[in-house]
mmCIF file of C-alpha atoms and ligand atoms in Angstrom:
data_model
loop_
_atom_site.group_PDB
_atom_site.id
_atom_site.type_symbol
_atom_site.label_atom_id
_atom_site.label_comp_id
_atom_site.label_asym_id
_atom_site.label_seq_id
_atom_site.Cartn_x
_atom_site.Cartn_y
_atom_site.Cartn_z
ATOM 1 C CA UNK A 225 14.404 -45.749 3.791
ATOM 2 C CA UNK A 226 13.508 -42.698 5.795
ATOM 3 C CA UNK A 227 17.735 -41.770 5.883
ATOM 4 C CA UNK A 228 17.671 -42.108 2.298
ATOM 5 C CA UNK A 229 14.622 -39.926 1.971
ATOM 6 C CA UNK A 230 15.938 -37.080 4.011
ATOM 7 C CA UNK A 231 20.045 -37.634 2.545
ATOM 8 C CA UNK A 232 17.931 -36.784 -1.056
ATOM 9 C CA UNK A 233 15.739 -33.733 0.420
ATOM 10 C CA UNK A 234 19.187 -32.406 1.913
ATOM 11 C CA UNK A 235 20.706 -33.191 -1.373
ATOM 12 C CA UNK A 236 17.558 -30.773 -3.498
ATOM 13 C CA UNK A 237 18.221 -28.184 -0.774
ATOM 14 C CA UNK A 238 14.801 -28.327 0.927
ATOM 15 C CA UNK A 239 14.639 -27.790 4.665
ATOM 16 C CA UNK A 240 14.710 -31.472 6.601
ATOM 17 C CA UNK A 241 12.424 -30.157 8.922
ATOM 18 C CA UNK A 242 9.265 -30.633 6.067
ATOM 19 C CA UNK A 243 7.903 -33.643 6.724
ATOM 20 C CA UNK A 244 9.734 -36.059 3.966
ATOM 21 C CA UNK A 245 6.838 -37.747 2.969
ATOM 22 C CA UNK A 246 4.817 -34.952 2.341
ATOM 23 C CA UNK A 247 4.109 -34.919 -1.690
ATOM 24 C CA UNK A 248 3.464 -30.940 -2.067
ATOM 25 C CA UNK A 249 7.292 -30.215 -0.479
ATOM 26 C CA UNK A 250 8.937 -28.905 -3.669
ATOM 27 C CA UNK A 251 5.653 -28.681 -5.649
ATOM 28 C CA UNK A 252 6.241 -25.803 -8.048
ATOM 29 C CA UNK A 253 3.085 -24.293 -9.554
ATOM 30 C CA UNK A 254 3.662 -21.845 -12.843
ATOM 31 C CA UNK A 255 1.839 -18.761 -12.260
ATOM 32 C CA UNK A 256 -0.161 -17.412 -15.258
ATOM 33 C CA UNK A 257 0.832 -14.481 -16.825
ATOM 34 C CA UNK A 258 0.458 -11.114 -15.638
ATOM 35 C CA UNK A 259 -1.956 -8.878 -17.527
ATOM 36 C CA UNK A 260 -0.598 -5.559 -18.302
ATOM 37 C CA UNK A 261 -3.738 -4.050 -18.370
ATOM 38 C CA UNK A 262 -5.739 -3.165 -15.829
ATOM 39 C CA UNK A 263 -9.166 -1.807 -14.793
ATOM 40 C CA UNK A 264 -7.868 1.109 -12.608
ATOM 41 C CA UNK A 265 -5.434 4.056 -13.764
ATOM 42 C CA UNK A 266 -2.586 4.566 -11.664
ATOM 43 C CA UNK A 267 -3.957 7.659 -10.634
ATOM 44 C CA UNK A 268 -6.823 6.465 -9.363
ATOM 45 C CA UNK A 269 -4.906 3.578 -7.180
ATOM 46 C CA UNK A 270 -2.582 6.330 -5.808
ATOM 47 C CA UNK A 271 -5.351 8.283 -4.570
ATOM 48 C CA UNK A 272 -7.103 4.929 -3.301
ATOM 49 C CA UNK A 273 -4.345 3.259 -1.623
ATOM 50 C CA UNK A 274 -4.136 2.655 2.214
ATOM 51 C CA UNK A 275 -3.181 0.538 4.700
ATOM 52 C CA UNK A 276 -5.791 -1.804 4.882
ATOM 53 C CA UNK A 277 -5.905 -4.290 7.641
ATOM 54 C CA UNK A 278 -9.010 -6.364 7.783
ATOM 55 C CA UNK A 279 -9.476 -9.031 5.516
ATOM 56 C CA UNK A 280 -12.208 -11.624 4.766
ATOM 57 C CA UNK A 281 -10.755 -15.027 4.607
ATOM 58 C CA UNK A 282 -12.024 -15.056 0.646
ATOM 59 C CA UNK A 283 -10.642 -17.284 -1.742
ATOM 60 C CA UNK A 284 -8.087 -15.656 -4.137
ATOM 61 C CA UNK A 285 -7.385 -17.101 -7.497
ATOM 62 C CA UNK A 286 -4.036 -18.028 -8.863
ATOM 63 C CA UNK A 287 -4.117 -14.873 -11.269
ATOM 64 C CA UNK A 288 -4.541 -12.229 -8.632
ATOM 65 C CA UNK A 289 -1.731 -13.966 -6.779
ATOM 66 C CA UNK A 290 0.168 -13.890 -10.460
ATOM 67 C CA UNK A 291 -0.294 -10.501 -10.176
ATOM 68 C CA UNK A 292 0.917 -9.182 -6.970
ATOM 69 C CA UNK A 293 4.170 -11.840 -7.047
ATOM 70 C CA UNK A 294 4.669 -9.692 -10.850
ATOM 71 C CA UNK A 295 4.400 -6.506 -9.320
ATOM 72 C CA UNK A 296 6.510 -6.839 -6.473
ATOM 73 C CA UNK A 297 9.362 -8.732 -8.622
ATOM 74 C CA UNK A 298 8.584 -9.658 -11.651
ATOM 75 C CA UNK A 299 10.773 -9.526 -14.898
ATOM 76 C CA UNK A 300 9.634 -7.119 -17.525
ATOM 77 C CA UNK A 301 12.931 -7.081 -19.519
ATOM 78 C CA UNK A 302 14.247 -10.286 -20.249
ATOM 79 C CA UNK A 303 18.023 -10.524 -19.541
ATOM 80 C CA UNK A 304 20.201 -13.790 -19.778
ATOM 81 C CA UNK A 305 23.775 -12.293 -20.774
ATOM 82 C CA UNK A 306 24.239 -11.080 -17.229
ATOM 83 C CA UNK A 307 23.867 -13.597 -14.694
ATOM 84 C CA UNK A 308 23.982 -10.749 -11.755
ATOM 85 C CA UNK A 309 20.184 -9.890 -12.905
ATOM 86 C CA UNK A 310 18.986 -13.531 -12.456
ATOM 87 C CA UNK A 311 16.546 -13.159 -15.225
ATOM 88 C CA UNK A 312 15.929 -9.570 -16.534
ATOM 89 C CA UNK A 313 14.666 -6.262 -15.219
ATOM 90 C CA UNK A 314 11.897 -6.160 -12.812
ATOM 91 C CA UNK A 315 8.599 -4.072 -11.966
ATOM 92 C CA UNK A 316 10.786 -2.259 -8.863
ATOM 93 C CA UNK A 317 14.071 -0.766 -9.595
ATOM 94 C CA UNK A 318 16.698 -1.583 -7.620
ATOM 95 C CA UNK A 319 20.458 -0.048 -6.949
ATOM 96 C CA UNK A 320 22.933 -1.380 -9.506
ATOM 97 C CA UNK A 321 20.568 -3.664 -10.476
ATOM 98 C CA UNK A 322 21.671 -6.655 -7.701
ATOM 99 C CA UNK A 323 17.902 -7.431 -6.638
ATOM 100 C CA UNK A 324 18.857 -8.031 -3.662
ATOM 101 C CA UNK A 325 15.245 -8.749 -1.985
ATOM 102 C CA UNK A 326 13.693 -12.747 -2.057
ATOM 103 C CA UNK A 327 10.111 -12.679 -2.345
ATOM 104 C CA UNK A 328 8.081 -15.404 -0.294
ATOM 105 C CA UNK A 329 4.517 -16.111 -0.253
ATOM 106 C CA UNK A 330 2.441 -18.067 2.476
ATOM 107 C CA UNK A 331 -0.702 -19.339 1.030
ATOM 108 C CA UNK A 332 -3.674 -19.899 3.631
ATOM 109 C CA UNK A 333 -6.717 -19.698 0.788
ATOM 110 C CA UNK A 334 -5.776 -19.269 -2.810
ATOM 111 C CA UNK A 335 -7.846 -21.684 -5.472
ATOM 112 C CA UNK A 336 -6.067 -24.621 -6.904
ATOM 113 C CA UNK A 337 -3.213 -23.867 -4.166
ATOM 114 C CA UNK A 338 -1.990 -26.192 -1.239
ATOM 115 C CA UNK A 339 -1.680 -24.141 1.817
ATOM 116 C CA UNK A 340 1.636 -23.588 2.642
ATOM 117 C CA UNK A 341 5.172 -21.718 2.118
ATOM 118 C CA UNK A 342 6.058 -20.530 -1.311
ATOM 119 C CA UNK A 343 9.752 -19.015 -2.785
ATOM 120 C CA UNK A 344 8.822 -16.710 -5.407
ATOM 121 C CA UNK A 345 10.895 -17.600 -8.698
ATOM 122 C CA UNK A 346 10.805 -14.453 -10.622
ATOM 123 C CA UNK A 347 12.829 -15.411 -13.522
ATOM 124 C CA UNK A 348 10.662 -18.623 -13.778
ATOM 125 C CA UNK A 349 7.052 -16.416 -12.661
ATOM 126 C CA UNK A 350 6.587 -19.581 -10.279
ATOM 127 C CA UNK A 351 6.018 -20.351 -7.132
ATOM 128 C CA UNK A 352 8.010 -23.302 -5.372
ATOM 129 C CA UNK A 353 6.858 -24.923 -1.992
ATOM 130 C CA UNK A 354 9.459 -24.981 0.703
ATOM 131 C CA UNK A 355 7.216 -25.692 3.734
ATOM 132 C CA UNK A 356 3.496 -27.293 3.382
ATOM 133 C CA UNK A 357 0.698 -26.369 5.653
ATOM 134 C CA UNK A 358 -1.845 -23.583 6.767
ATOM 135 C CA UNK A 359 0.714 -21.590 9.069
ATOM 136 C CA UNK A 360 -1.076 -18.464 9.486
ATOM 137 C CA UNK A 361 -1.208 -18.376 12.576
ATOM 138 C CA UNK A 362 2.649 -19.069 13.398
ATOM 139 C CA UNK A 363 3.013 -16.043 11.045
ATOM 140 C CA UNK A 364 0.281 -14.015 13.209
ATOM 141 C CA UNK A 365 2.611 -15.009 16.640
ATOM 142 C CA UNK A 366 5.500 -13.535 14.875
ATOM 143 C CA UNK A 367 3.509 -10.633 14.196
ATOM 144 C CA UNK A 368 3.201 -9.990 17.379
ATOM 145 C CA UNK A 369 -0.625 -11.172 16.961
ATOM 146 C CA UNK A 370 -1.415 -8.600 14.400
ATOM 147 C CA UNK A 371 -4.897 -10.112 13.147
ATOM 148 C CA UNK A 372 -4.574 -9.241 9.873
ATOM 149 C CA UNK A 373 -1.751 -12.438 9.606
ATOM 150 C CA UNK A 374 -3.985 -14.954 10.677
ATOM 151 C CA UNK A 375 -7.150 -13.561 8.292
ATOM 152 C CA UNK A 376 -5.280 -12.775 5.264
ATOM 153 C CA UNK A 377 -5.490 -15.491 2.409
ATOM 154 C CA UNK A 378 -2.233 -14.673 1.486
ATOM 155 C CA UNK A 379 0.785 -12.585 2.887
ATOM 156 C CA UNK A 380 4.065 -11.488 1.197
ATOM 157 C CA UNK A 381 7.818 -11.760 2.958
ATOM 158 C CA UNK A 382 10.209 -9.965 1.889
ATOM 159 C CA UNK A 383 14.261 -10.611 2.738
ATOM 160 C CA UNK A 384 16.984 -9.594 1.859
ATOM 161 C CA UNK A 385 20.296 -11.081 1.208
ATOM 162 C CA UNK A 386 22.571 -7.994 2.093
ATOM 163 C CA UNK A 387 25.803 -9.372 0.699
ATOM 164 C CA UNK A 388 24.694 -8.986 -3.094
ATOM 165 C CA UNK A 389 24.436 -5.088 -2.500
ATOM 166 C CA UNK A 390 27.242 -4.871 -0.154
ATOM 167 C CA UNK A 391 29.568 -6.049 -2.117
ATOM 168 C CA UNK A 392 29.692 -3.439 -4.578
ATOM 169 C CA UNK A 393 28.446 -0.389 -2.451
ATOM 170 C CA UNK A 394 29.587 -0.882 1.020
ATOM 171 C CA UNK A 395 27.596 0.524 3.946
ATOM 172 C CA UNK A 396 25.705 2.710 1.636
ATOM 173 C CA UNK A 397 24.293 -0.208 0.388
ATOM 174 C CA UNK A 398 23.440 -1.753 3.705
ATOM 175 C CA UNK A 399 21.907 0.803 5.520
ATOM 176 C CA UNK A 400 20.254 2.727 2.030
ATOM 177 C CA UNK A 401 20.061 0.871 -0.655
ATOM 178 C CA UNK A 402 18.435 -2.581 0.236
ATOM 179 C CA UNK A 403 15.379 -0.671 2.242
ATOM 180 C CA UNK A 404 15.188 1.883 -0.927
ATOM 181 C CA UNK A 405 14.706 -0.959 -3.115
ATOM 182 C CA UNK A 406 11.733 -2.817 -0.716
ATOM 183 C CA UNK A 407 9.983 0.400 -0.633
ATOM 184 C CA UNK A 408 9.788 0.360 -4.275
ATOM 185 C CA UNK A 409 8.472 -3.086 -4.722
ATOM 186 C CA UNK A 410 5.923 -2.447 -1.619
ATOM 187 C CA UNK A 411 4.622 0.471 -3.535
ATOM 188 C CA UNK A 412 3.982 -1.615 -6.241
ATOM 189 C CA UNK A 413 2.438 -4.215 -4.439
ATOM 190 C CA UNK A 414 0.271 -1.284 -2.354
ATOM 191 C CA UNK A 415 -0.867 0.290 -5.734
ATOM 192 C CA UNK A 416 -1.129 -3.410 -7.364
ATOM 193 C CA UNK A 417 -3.638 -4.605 -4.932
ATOM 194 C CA UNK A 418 -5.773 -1.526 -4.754
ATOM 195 C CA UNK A 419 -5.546 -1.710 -8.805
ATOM 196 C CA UNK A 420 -7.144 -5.501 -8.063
ATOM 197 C CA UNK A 421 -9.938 -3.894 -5.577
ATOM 198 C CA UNK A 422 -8.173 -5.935 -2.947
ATOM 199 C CA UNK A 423 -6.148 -4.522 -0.113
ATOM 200 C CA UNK A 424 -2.725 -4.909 2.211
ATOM 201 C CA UNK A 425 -0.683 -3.732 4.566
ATOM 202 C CA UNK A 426 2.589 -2.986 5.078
ATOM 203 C CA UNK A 427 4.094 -4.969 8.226
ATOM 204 C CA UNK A 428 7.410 -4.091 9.573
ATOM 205 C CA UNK A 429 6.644 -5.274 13.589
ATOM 206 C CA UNK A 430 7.518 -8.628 13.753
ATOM 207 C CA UNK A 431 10.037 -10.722 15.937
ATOM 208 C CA UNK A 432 13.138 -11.225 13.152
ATOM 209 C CA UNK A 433 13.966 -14.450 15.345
ATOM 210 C CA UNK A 434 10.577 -16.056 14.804
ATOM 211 C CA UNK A 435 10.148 -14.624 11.225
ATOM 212 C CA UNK A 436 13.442 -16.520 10.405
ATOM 213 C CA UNK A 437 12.465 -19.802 11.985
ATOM 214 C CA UNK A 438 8.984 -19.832 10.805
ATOM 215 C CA UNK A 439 10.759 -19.170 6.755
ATOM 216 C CA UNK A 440 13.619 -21.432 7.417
ATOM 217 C CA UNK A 441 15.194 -18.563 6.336
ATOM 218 C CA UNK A 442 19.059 -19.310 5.152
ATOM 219 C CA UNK A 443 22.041 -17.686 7.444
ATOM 220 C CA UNK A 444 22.073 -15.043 4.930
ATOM 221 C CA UNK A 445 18.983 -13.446 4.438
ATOM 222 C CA UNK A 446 17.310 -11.194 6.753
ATOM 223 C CA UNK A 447 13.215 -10.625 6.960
ATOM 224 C CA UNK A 448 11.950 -7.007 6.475
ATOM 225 C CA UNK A 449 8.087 -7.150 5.857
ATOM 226 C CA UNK A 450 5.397 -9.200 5.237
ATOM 227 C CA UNK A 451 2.563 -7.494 3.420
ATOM 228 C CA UNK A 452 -0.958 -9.675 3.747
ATOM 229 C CA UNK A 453 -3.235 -9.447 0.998
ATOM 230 C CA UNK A 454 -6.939 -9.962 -0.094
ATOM 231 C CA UNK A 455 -10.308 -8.634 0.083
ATOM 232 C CA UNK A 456 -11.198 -6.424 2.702
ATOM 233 C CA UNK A 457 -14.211 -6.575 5.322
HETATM 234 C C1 LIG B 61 8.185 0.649 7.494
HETATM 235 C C2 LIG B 61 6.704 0.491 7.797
HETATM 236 C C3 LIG B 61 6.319 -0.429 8.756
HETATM 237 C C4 LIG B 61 4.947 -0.595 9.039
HETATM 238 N N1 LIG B 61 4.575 -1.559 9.946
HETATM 239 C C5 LIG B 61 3.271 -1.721 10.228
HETATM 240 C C6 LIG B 61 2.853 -2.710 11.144
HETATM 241 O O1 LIG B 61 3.650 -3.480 11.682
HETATM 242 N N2 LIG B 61 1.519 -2.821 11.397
HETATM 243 C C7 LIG B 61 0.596 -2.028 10.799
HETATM 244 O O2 LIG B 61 -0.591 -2.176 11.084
HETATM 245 N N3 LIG B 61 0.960 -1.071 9.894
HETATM 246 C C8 LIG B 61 2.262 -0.897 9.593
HETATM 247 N N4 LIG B 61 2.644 0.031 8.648
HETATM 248 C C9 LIG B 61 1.623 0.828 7.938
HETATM 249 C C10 LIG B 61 1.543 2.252 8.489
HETATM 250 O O3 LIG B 61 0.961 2.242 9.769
HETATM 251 C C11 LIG B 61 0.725 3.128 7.519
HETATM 252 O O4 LIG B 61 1.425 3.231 6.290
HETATM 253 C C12 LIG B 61 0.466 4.525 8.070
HETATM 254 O O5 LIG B 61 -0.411 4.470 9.171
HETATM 255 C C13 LIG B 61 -0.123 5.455 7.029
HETATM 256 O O6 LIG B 61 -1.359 4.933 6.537
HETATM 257 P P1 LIG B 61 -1.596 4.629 4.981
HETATM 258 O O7 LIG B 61 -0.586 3.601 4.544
HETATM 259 O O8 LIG B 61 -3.000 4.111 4.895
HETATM 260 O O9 LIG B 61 -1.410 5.898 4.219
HETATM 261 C C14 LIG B 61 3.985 0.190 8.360
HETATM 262 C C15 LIG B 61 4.404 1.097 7.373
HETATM 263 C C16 LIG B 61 5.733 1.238 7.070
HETATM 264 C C17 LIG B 61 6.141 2.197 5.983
#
């Protein structure tokens, strides 16, 4: 039984190392839609926004997380006749249009939410579980114990799969384009989250090697930040 179980999880492409009997591994929750308008001008957020790095372990609710996943990556233009946007258009632009960032999301305290791993499906404005349980503080170790990780209700990952803007622009796309494009979307999320009088942080010190094991990352993408997110003390 338990062969069969894990032959079937290795056939849906989730990690064997999720415990197989574990019902929320591939839960997918749909995310509500994103409001478009907002209480805040983006004037105001700009001249708000910081780095904010202490966070109450508050609940959020599914629509504030909505909203930062949409703002980071989310499709604004819907656009099916060319299968290289997987979706649309987004909230961030992005060189040639390749997207070539993957959005996670680790849940530690979001209503209605199992703690765990999430993939960000922007064409789909879902979330998909790829690893169940609270592992904030696996994320703080490979943070090289930044608090903020383990206090944080939620943090963003970014990664990147470098091949999809390689491809087409070379080097230039390797060592410009794909850190161009994550600034954008961090912006967003930055001005997003002040916008939602909550707060994060941009984190780029982290050990890759743990970052990758704690994601089960694939061979092919590479982690660049993690942004935690929520109110702040
Ligand atoms: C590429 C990059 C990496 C960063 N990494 C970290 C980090 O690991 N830890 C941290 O506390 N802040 C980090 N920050 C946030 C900066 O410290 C912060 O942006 C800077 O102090 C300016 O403050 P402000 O964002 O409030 O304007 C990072 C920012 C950038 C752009």
């Amino acid at each position: 039984m338990k062969l069969f179980i894990t032959a079937l999880i290795l056939m849906m492409g989730i990690s064997p190392e999720c415990p197989a009997d574990n019902p929320e591994n591939g839960k997918v929750y749909t995310l509500p839609a994103p409001s478009i308008k907002g209480a805040m001008s983006v004037e105001e957020a700009l001249q708000q926004r910081r780095s904010r790095r202490q966070f109450l372990d508050k609940e959020l609710s599914i629509e504030q997380l909505s909203q930062i996943l949409w703002s980071a990556y989310g499709i604004t233009v819907k656009r099916d006749d060319y299968p290289v946007l997987r979706g649309g258009l987004r909230t961030a632009p992005s060189a040639g249009a390749l997207y070539p960032l993957e959005i996670y999301v680790l849940i530690g305290n979001v209503k209605g939410i199992e703690p765990g791993l999430y993939k960000y499906n922007s064409k789909e404005h879902s979330i998909k579980c790829t690893i169940s349980g609270d592992l904030r503080k696996d994320a703080c170790s490979a943070a090289y114990n930044q608090k903020m990780l383990r206090e944080a209700p939620a943090t963003l990952f970014y990664s990147a799969v470098f091949e999809r803007c390689t491809k087409k622009y070379r080097e230039r796309g390797k060592e410009r384009y794909v850190c161009m494009d994550l600034g954008h979307s961090a912006e967003n999320v930055y001005l997003q989250a002040e916008a939602l009088h909550l707060g994060t942080c941009a984190v780029g010190a982290f050990s890759d090697e743990a970052l990758k094991k704690l994601l089960q990352l694939p061979a092919d993408e590479e982690p660049l930040y993690m942004m935690p997110f929520g109110y702040c003390k």
